[in-house]
Coordinates of C-alpha atoms in Angstrom, one line a residue:
M1 CA -0.2 -0.1 0.1
T2 CA 1.5 3.4 -0.8
A3 CA 1.0 6.8 0.7
I4 CA -0.1 8.0 -2.7
S5 CA -3.7 9.1 -2.7
E6 CA -6.7 9.3 -5.4
G7 CA -6.4 12.6 -7.0
M8 CA -2.7 12.7 -7.0
P9 CA 0.2 11.9 -8.9
R10 CA 1.3 8.4 -8.8
E11 CA 4.8 9.5 -8.3
A12 CA 6.8 12.8 -9.0
G13 CA 10.0 12.7 -12.3
R14 CA 13.0 12.7 -10.7
L15 CA 13.5 16.3 -11.3
G16 CA 10.5 16.7 -9.2
K17 CA 11.7 14.7 -6.4
F18 CA 15.1 16.3 -6.7
S19 CA 13.9 19.9 -6.8
W20 CA 11.3 18.9 -3.2
A21 CA 15.2 17.4 -1.6
L22 CA 16.5 20.6 -3.0
F23 CA 14.4 22.5 -0.3
D24 CA 16.7 21.4 2.4
W25 CA 19.2 23.2 0.7
A26 CA 17.5 26.1 0.1
N27 CA 16.5 26.4 3.9
Q28 CA 19.4 25.0 6.0
P29 CA 22.1 28.3 5.4
Y30 CA 19.5 30.1 7.7
F31 CA 20.6 28.1 10.4
T32 CA 23.5 27.2 9.5
V33 CA 25.1 30.9 9.2
V34 CA 22.2 33.2 10.7
T35 CA 21.0 31.4 14.1
T36 CA 23.6 29.1 14.9
F37 CA 27.4 29.7 13.8
I38 CA 27.7 33.0 12.4
F39 CA 24.8 35.9 13.4
A40 CA 24.0 34.3 16.2
P41 CA 27.0 34.9 18.2
Y42 CA 27.9 38.5 16.0
F43 CA 24.5 39.9 17.8
T44 CA 25.5 38.5 21.8
S45 CA 28.8 40.2 21.1
F46 CA 29.3 43.1 19.9
V47 CA 25.0 44.2 19.1
A48 CA 24.1 44.1 22.5
S49 CA 25.5 46.1 25.1
T50 CA 27.7 43.1 26.9
P51 CA 27.7 39.4 25.2
A52 CA 25.9 38.4 28.4
E53 CA 22.9 40.5 27.6
G54 CA 22.7 39.9 24.0
Q55 CA 22.6 36.1 25.1
A56 CA 19.8 37.2 26.9
Y57 CA 18.0 38.8 23.7
W58 CA 18.8 35.7 21.6
G59 CA 17.3 33.3 24.4
Y60 CA 14.6 35.6 24.8
T61 CA 13.8 35.5 20.7
Q62 CA 13.8 32.2 20.0
A63 CA 11.9 31.0 23.1
I64 CA 8.9 33.5 21.7
A65 CA 9.7 32.1 18.1
G66 CA 9.2 28.0 19.8
A67 CA 6.1 29.0 21.6
L68 CA 4.5 30.6 18.5
I69 CA 5.6 27.9 16.3
A70 CA 4.6 25.0 19.0
I71 CA 0.7 27.1 19.2
L72 CA 0.4 27.1 15.4
S73 CA 2.3 23.9 13.8
P74 CA -0.7 21.9 14.9
V75 CA -3.2 24.4 12.5
F76 CA -1.1 25.2 9.5
G77 CA -0.3 21.1 10.1
S78 CA -4.3 20.4 9.8
I79 CA -4.6 22.8 6.6
A80 CA -1.7 20.7 4.9
D81 CA -3.3 17.5 5.6
A82 CA -6.8 18.6 4.4
G83 CA -5.4 18.5 1.1
G84 CA -5.0 21.9 -0.5
A85 CA -2.4 23.0 -2.4
R86 CA 0.6 23.4 -0.4
K87 CA 3.3 25.6 -2.9
P88 CA 1.1 29.1 -2.0
W89 CA 1.6 28.5 1.4
I90 CA 5.4 27.4 0.6
V91 CA 6.0 31.4 -1.2
F92 CA 4.3 32.8 1.8
F93 CA 6.7 31.6 4.7
S94 CA 9.8 31.5 2.7
S95 CA 8.8 35.4 1.7
L96 CA 8.5 35.8 5.5
C97 CA 11.7 34.3 6.1
A98 CA 13.6 36.4 3.5
I99 CA 12.2 39.7 4.8
G100 CA 13.1 38.7 8.4
A101 CA 16.8 37.2 7.4
F102 CA 17.4 40.6 4.9
S103 CA 16.6 42.9 8.0
L104 CA 19.7 41.5 9.5
W105 CA 21.6 43.5 7.9
W106 CA 20.9 46.7 9.7
A107 CA 22.2 44.9 12.9
A108 CA 24.9 47.8 13.4
P109 CA 27.5 47.4 16.0
G110 CA 27.0 48.8 19.5
M111 CA 23.2 50.4 18.1
E112 CA 21.3 51.3 21.0
S113 CA 18.0 52.3 19.2
G114 CA 16.2 49.9 16.8
I115 CA 17.7 46.6 18.4
F116 CA 14.2 45.2 19.0
W117 CA 13.6 45.8 15.5
I118 CA 16.2 43.1 14.7
L119 CA 15.0 41.0 16.9
A120 CA 11.5 40.9 15.9
G121 CA 13.9 40.4 12.4
I122 CA 15.0 37.0 14.2
I123 CA 11.6 35.6 15.3
V124 CA 10.0 36.5 11.8
G125 CA 12.3 34.9 9.8
T126 CA 12.5 31.8 12.2
I127 CA 8.8 31.2 12.3
G128 CA 9.0 31.8 8.1
V129 CA 11.6 29.1 8.0
E130 CA 9.9 26.8 10.4
F131 CA 6.1 27.3 8.6
S132 CA 7.9 27.0 5.2
I133 CA 9.1 23.2 6.1
V134 CA 5.6 22.0 7.6
F135 CA 4.3 22.3 4.5
N136 CA 7.2 20.8 2.4
N137 CA 7.1 18.3 4.2
A138 CA 3.6 17.6 3.9
M139 CA 4.4 17.6 0.1
L140 CA 6.3 14.0 0.2
P141 CA 4.0 11.5 0.8
S142 CA 2.4 12.4 -2.8
L143 CA 5.7 12.7 -4.3
V144 CA 6.4 8.7 -3.8
P145 CA 5.2 5.3 -2.3
A146 CA 5.4 4.9 1.4
E147 CA 8.0 2.1 1.4
R148 CA 10.6 4.6 -0.8
M149 CA 9.9 8.0 1.4
G150 CA 12.7 7.4 3.5
R151 CA 15.3 8.1 0.6
L152 CA 14.0 10.7 -0.3
S153 CA 13.8 12.4 3.0
G154 CA 17.1 11.3 3.7
F155 CA 18.5 12.7 0.2
G156 CA 16.6 15.9 1.4
W157 CA 18.5 15.6 4.8
G158 CA 22.1 15.3 3.0
L159 CA 21.8 18.4 1.0
G160 CA 20.8 20.2 3.3
Y161 CA 24.1 19.5 5.5
I162 CA 25.6 20.3 2.0
G163 CA 24.0 23.4 1.9
G164 CA 24.9 23.9 5.3
L165 CA 28.4 23.3 4.7
I166 CA 29.4 25.6 1.5
A167 CA 27.1 28.6 3.2
L168 CA 29.7 28.8 5.2
F169 CA 32.9 28.6 2.7
I170 CA 31.3 31.1 1.4
V171 CA 31.4 33.3 4.1
L172 CA 34.9 32.5 5.4
L173 CA 36.4 32.5 1.9
G174 CA 34.7 35.2 0.5
F175 CA 33.9 37.9 3.4
S176 CA 35.7 37.0 6.9
L177 CA 39.0 35.8 5.3
P178 CA 40.4 37.9 2.6
E179 CA 41.8 41.1 3.6
V180 CA 39.1 43.0 1.2
P181 CA 36.0 40.9 1.2
L182 CA 33.5 40.7 -1.7
F183 CA 31.6 43.6 -2.3
G184 CA 34.1 46.0 -0.7
L185 CA 32.7 45.0 3.0
S186 CA 33.7 46.9 5.9
K187 CA 34.9 44.4 8.6
V188 CA 35.3 47.6 11.1
T189 CA 31.1 47.8 10.9
H190 CA 31.4 43.7 11.0
E191 CA 29.7 43.9 7.3
P192 CA 30.6 39.9 6.8
D193 CA 29.1 39.2 9.9
R194 CA 25.4 41.2 9.3
I195 CA 25.5 40.3 5.7
T196 CA 25.0 36.3 6.2
G197 CA 21.1 37.7 6.9
P198 CA 20.5 38.5 3.2
M199 CA 22.8 36.2 2.0
A200 CA 20.4 33.2 3.7
A201 CA 17.4 35.5 2.2
I202 CA 18.8 35.4 -1.7
W203 CA 20.0 31.6 -1.0
L204 CA 16.5 30.7 0.1
I205 CA 14.7 32.4 -2.6
V206 CA 16.7 31.2 -5.4
F207 CA 17.1 28.0 -4.6
I208 CA 13.2 27.0 -3.8
I209 CA 12.5 28.0 -7.7
P210 CA 13.2 24.9 -8.7
M211 CA 10.6 22.9 -6.4
L212 CA 8.0 26.0 -7.5
L213 CA 8.5 25.2 -10.9
F214 CA 8.8 21.3 -11.3
T215 CA 7.7 19.4 -8.1
P216 CA 3.9 18.6 -8.5
D217 CA 1.6 20.1 -6.0
R218 CA -1.9 19.0 -4.9
P219 CA -4.4 20.5 -6.9
A220 CA -6.3 23.3 -5.2
N221 CA -9.7 22.3 -3.4
D222 CA -13.0 23.8 -2.4
L223 CA -12.8 23.4 1.1
P224 CA -12.5 27.0 3.1
K225 CA -9.2 26.9 5.6
S226 CA -11.5 27.1 8.7
A227 CA -12.6 23.8 7.9
A228 CA -9.9 22.7 7.4
V229 CA -8.5 23.8 10.7
R230 CA -11.2 22.5 12.2
Q231 CA -11.0 19.1 10.5
G232 CA -7.2 18.7 11.1
L233 CA -7.7 19.6 14.9
K234 CA -10.3 17.0 15.7
S235 CA -8.2 14.6 14.1
L236 CA -5.1 16.2 16.7
M237 CA -7.3 15.7 19.3
T238 CA -8.3 12.2 18.6
T239 CA -5.1 10.7 18.7
L240 CA -4.2 12.9 22.1
R241 CA -7.1 11.2 23.4
S242 CA -5.8 7.7 22.0
L243 CA -2.5 8.1 23.7
K244 CA -4.2 6.8 26.8
N245 CA -3.9 3.5 25.4
Y246 CA 0.2 3.9 23.7
R247 CA 2.3 4.7 27.5
N248 CA 5.2 3.7 26.0
I249 CA 5.0 5.9 23.1
I250 CA 4.6 8.8 25.3
F251 CA 6.9 7.9 27.6
F252 CA 9.0 8.6 24.9
L253 CA 7.9 11.1 23.2
I254 CA 8.0 12.9 26.6
A255 CA 11.5 12.0 27.0
R256 CA 12.4 13.4 23.5
M257 CA 11.1 16.8 24.7
F258 CA 13.4 17.1 27.2
Y259 CA 16.9 16.0 25.7
N260 CA 16.0 17.0 22.3
D261 CA 15.5 20.8 23.7
G262 CA 18.8 20.3 25.1
I263 CA 20.4 19.2 22.0
L264 CA 19.0 22.4 19.8
A265 CA 20.0 24.3 22.6
L266 CA 23.7 22.8 22.9
I267 CA 24.0 23.3 19.4
G268 CA 22.7 26.8 19.2
F269 CA 24.1 28.4 22.1
S270 CA 27.7 26.5 22.1
G271 CA 29.1 29.0 19.6
I272 CA 27.6 32.1 21.4
Y273 CA 29.4 30.8 24.7
A274 CA 33.0 30.2 22.6
A275 CA 32.3 33.6 21.4
G276 CA 32.1 35.3 24.1
L277 CA 34.5 33.5 26.0
F278 CA 37.2 34.0 23.6
N279 CA 36.6 36.4 21.8
W280 CA 36.0 34.7 18.5
G281 CA 35.1 36.2 15.2
T282 CA 33.5 35.1 11.4
T283 CA 36.3 33.2 11.0
E284 CA 37.0 31.0 14.2
L285 CA 33.3 30.7 13.9
G286 CA 33.0 29.5 10.6
I287 CA 35.9 26.8 10.9
F288 CA 33.7 25.8 14.2
G289 CA 30.6 25.3 12.0
I290 CA 32.4 24.1 9.4
L291 CA 34.0 21.4 11.8
I292 CA 31.4 20.1 13.6
N293 CA 28.9 20.0 10.7
F294 CA 32.0 17.0 9.2
F295 CA 31.9 15.2 12.5
A296 CA 28.1 15.4 12.6
I297 CA 28.1 13.6 9.2
A298 CA 30.9 11.0 10.7
G299 CA 28.1 10.6 13.8
C300 CA 25.4 9.8 11.6
F301 CA 27.5 7.2 9.9
I302 CA 28.4 5.5 13.3
G303 CA 24.8 6.3 14.8
G304 CA 23.7 4.0 11.9
Y305 CA 25.4 1.5 12.7
L306 CA 24.7 1.5 15.9
D307 CA 21.4 1.9 15.7
D308 CA 21.0 -1.8 13.4
R309 CA 23.4 -3.1 16.0
L310 CA 22.1 -2.1 19.3
G311 CA 18.9 -0.8 18.8
S312 CA 17.3 2.8 18.8
K313 CA 16.9 3.2 22.6
P314 CA 20.7 2.5 23.7
T315 CA 21.7 4.3 20.5
I316 CA 19.5 7.4 22.0
V317 CA 21.2 7.1 25.2
I318 CA 24.7 7.1 24.7
S319 CA 24.7 9.9 22.1
V320 CA 22.6 11.7 25.0
L321 CA 24.9 10.6 27.8
G322 CA 28.0 11.7 25.1
L323 CA 25.9 15.2 24.7
A324 CA 25.6 15.8 28.7
F325 CA 29.1 15.2 28.9
A326 CA 29.9 17.4 26.1
S327 CA 28.4 19.8 27.7
V328 CA 30.1 19.6 31.3
G329 CA 33.0 19.9 29.1
V330 CA 32.4 23.2 27.8
L331 CA 30.7 24.3 31.2
S332 CA 34.0 23.4 32.8
I333 CA 36.0 25.7 30.7
S334 CA 36.0 29.9 32.2
D335 CA 38.4 32.8 31.7
G336 CA 42.0 30.9 32.5
Q337 CA 40.3 27.8 33.9
V338 CA 39.4 24.5 32.0
L339 CA 38.0 21.5 33.9
F340 CA 36.6 23.2 36.7
G341 CA 40.1 24.7 37.7
L342 CA 42.9 23.9 36.0
P343 CA 45.1 26.9 34.6
A344 CA 45.0 27.3 30.7
A345 CA 45.7 30.2 28.9
M346 CA 43.3 32.0 26.8
P347 CA 43.8 33.0 23.2
V348 CA 45.9 36.1 22.2
E349 CA 45.9 39.0 19.9
E350 CA 47.6 37.8 16.3
G351 CA 48.0 34.2 18.4
A352 CA 47.5 31.2 15.7
L353 CA 44.1 30.0 15.0
F354 CA 42.2 27.9 18.4
A355 CA 46.0 27.6 19.4
S356 CA 45.3 28.7 23.1
P357 CA 44.9 25.7 25.3
A358 CA 41.9 26.7 26.0
E359 CA 40.8 27.1 22.8
M360 CA 41.7 23.2 21.9
V361 CA 39.8 22.0 25.0
F362 CA 36.6 23.4 23.9
M363 CA 37.4 21.9 20.3
V364 CA 38.2 18.3 21.7
F365 CA 34.1 18.7 23.7
A366 CA 32.9 20.4 20.7
F367 CA 33.9 17.5 18.1
I368 CA 32.2 15.1 21.0
M369 CA 29.2 17.1 20.9
G370 CA 29.0 17.5 16.7
L371 CA 29.6 13.1 16.9
F372 CA 26.6 12.6 19.0
F373 CA 24.5 15.3 17.7
G374 CA 23.4 13.5 14.3
P375 CA 23.1 10.0 16.0
A376 CA 20.5 11.2 19.3
Q377 CA 18.4 12.7 16.2
A378 CA 18.3 10.4 13.8
A379 CA 17.8 6.9 16.1
S380 CA 14.8 8.9 17.5
R381 CA 12.8 9.1 14.0
T382 CA 13.6 5.4 14.0
L383 CA 12.6 4.7 17.4
I384 CA 8.6 6.3 16.6
A385 CA 9.2 4.2 13.2
R386 CA 9.2 1.1 15.0
M387 CA 7.0 2.2 17.9
A388 CA 4.4 3.3 16.2
P389 CA 1.5 1.0 15.0
P390 CA 1.4 0.4 10.8
E391 CA -2.0 1.5 10.9
K392 CA -1.6 4.8 12.9
A393 CA 2.2 5.8 11.4
G394 CA 1.3 8.8 9.7
E395 CA -0.7 10.3 12.8
F396 CA 2.0 9.4 15.2
F397 CA 4.7 11.0 13.6
G398 CA 2.8 14.2 13.1
L399 CA 2.9 13.8 16.9
F400 CA 6.5 12.8 16.8
A401 CA 6.8 16.2 15.1
L402 CA 4.8 18.0 17.0
S403 CA 6.8 16.7 20.6
G404 CA 9.8 18.6 19.2
K405 CA 8.6 21.9 18.7
A406 CA 6.0 21.7 21.8
T407 CA 8.5 22.7 24.2
A408 CA 11.3 24.3 21.9
F409 CA 11.3 27.7 23.9
V410 CA 11.9 26.2 27.3
A411 CA 15.4 25.8 27.2
P412 CA 15.8 29.6 25.2
L413 CA 13.5 30.8 28.1
M414 CA 15.5 29.6 31.0
I415 CA 18.8 30.5 29.3
G416 CA 17.7 34.2 28.8
I417 CA 16.2 33.9 32.6
V418 CA 19.4 32.1 33.9
T419 CA 22.1 34.7 32.0
S420 CA 19.5 37.7 32.9
A421 CA 20.0 37.3 36.7
T422 CA 23.4 35.7 36.8
G423 CA 25.0 38.4 34.2
Q424 CA 27.0 35.6 33.4
Q425 CA 27.1 33.6 30.1
R426 CA 28.8 30.5 31.6
P427 CA 25.5 29.1 34.1
A428 CA 23.0 29.0 31.5
M429 CA 24.8 25.5 30.5
I430 CA 23.8 24.2 33.2
V431 CA 20.6 24.5 32.3
I432 CA 21.1 22.4 28.6
F433 CA 22.9 19.4 31.0
I434 CA 19.7 19.2 33.0
L435 CA 17.4 18.8 30.1
L436 CA 20.0 16.3 28.5
M437 CA 19.8 14.2 31.8
I438 CA 16.5 14.4 32.6
G439 CA 15.8 12.9 28.6
A440 CA 18.5 10.2 30.0
A441 CA 16.4 9.1 32.8
L442 CA 13.0 8.8 31.3
M443 CA 14.4 6.8 28.0
S444 CA 14.8 4.3 30.9
F445 CA 10.8 3.9 31.2
V446 CA 10.8 3.2 27.0
R447 CA 10.6 -0.5 26.1
E448 CA 12.0 -0.9 22.2
P449 CA 10.4 -3.0 20.7
A450 CA 12.4 -5.8 18.8
H451 CA 13.1 -5.4 15.4
K452 CA 15.6 -8.5 14.6

């Protein structure tokens, strides 16, 4: 039985499927160069008054965006499930993301007025890209039979990794490393950092064009949007009520909420913490991001082997504990000290890249973080596939996606509160460690079905 329903394309052609997968390539640079490795650390270190204030502001923006995404995702997901055309919604939300990302160009160093407009741009951009992903993902069942969805989805995921790496290389080789950056950008006013917003916006708009042209979409229907929302929410409530019969899955989804929040926060705030601690600029952060991505790709291959050999649950627990260990390692580093007290020299001006002992220790823990990030996420997806009843696979995958969004604002909010209360960046890493450990502990209540 396939997932292709009556009235939908039997199967998209190769160009249509490739163009759909290219959407991951199109949106990934926003996450890579804007919200993780380049613009976010720049904002916290140079736009805000202090790194601690900047980290707090960034935590609040991600919390607000995450809360709105969690509240509205079921609504927009229900519209997608109602069977209407998805491309108009993708165009709308991608345009919203592009507008928000492009506005980041005006995030000047030390700006006193207008900073809340920049924060609004970050929120708008993040909401736009996340909702565009919701509708693009909803196109997948109409493109290939169910037995081949994994391959197409994985191909898109891989393209996304590559797109993010290429975007980082462009930032480094085109804007950061040259004495005179492309387009004559000024390093004094941090234009190479600020250009990442417009760059991600243009990249997104250009590379969604093939999907709009070549990927088949569902035909528009006459169902009013309000009716689609009611129908989708009714289906969601039915699924939620039925969860009482699937306690094992409930334990897993709750555990995932905790460790997934910790994972996303660790990736998002580790670069921000390093930028504030070591005074890293675009070059250091870009290379840091590239190295992390290479280790993450390697971790995915290793994690896939462990998943098949040991099972999804052990792979998740090992990965989450590995990430918790990495977070403690990062937490152990402060100004002039590593491992909670050992003296370690900090970087000096004009020093070699990552040459100081403190930076070297940080990079070791960052590589550990990269190795375990991919396996934790990939094995989670495998586990829900093994646990969900075949006749309810679609519903439980939808609930799995919702569980990743519902509490996505918690970690950034807690980090923002802790940073504001202490006036320091370092204590916020404790929040990440606690979330990871709670998630790992809750996994002990999950029973993985036999799959061999």
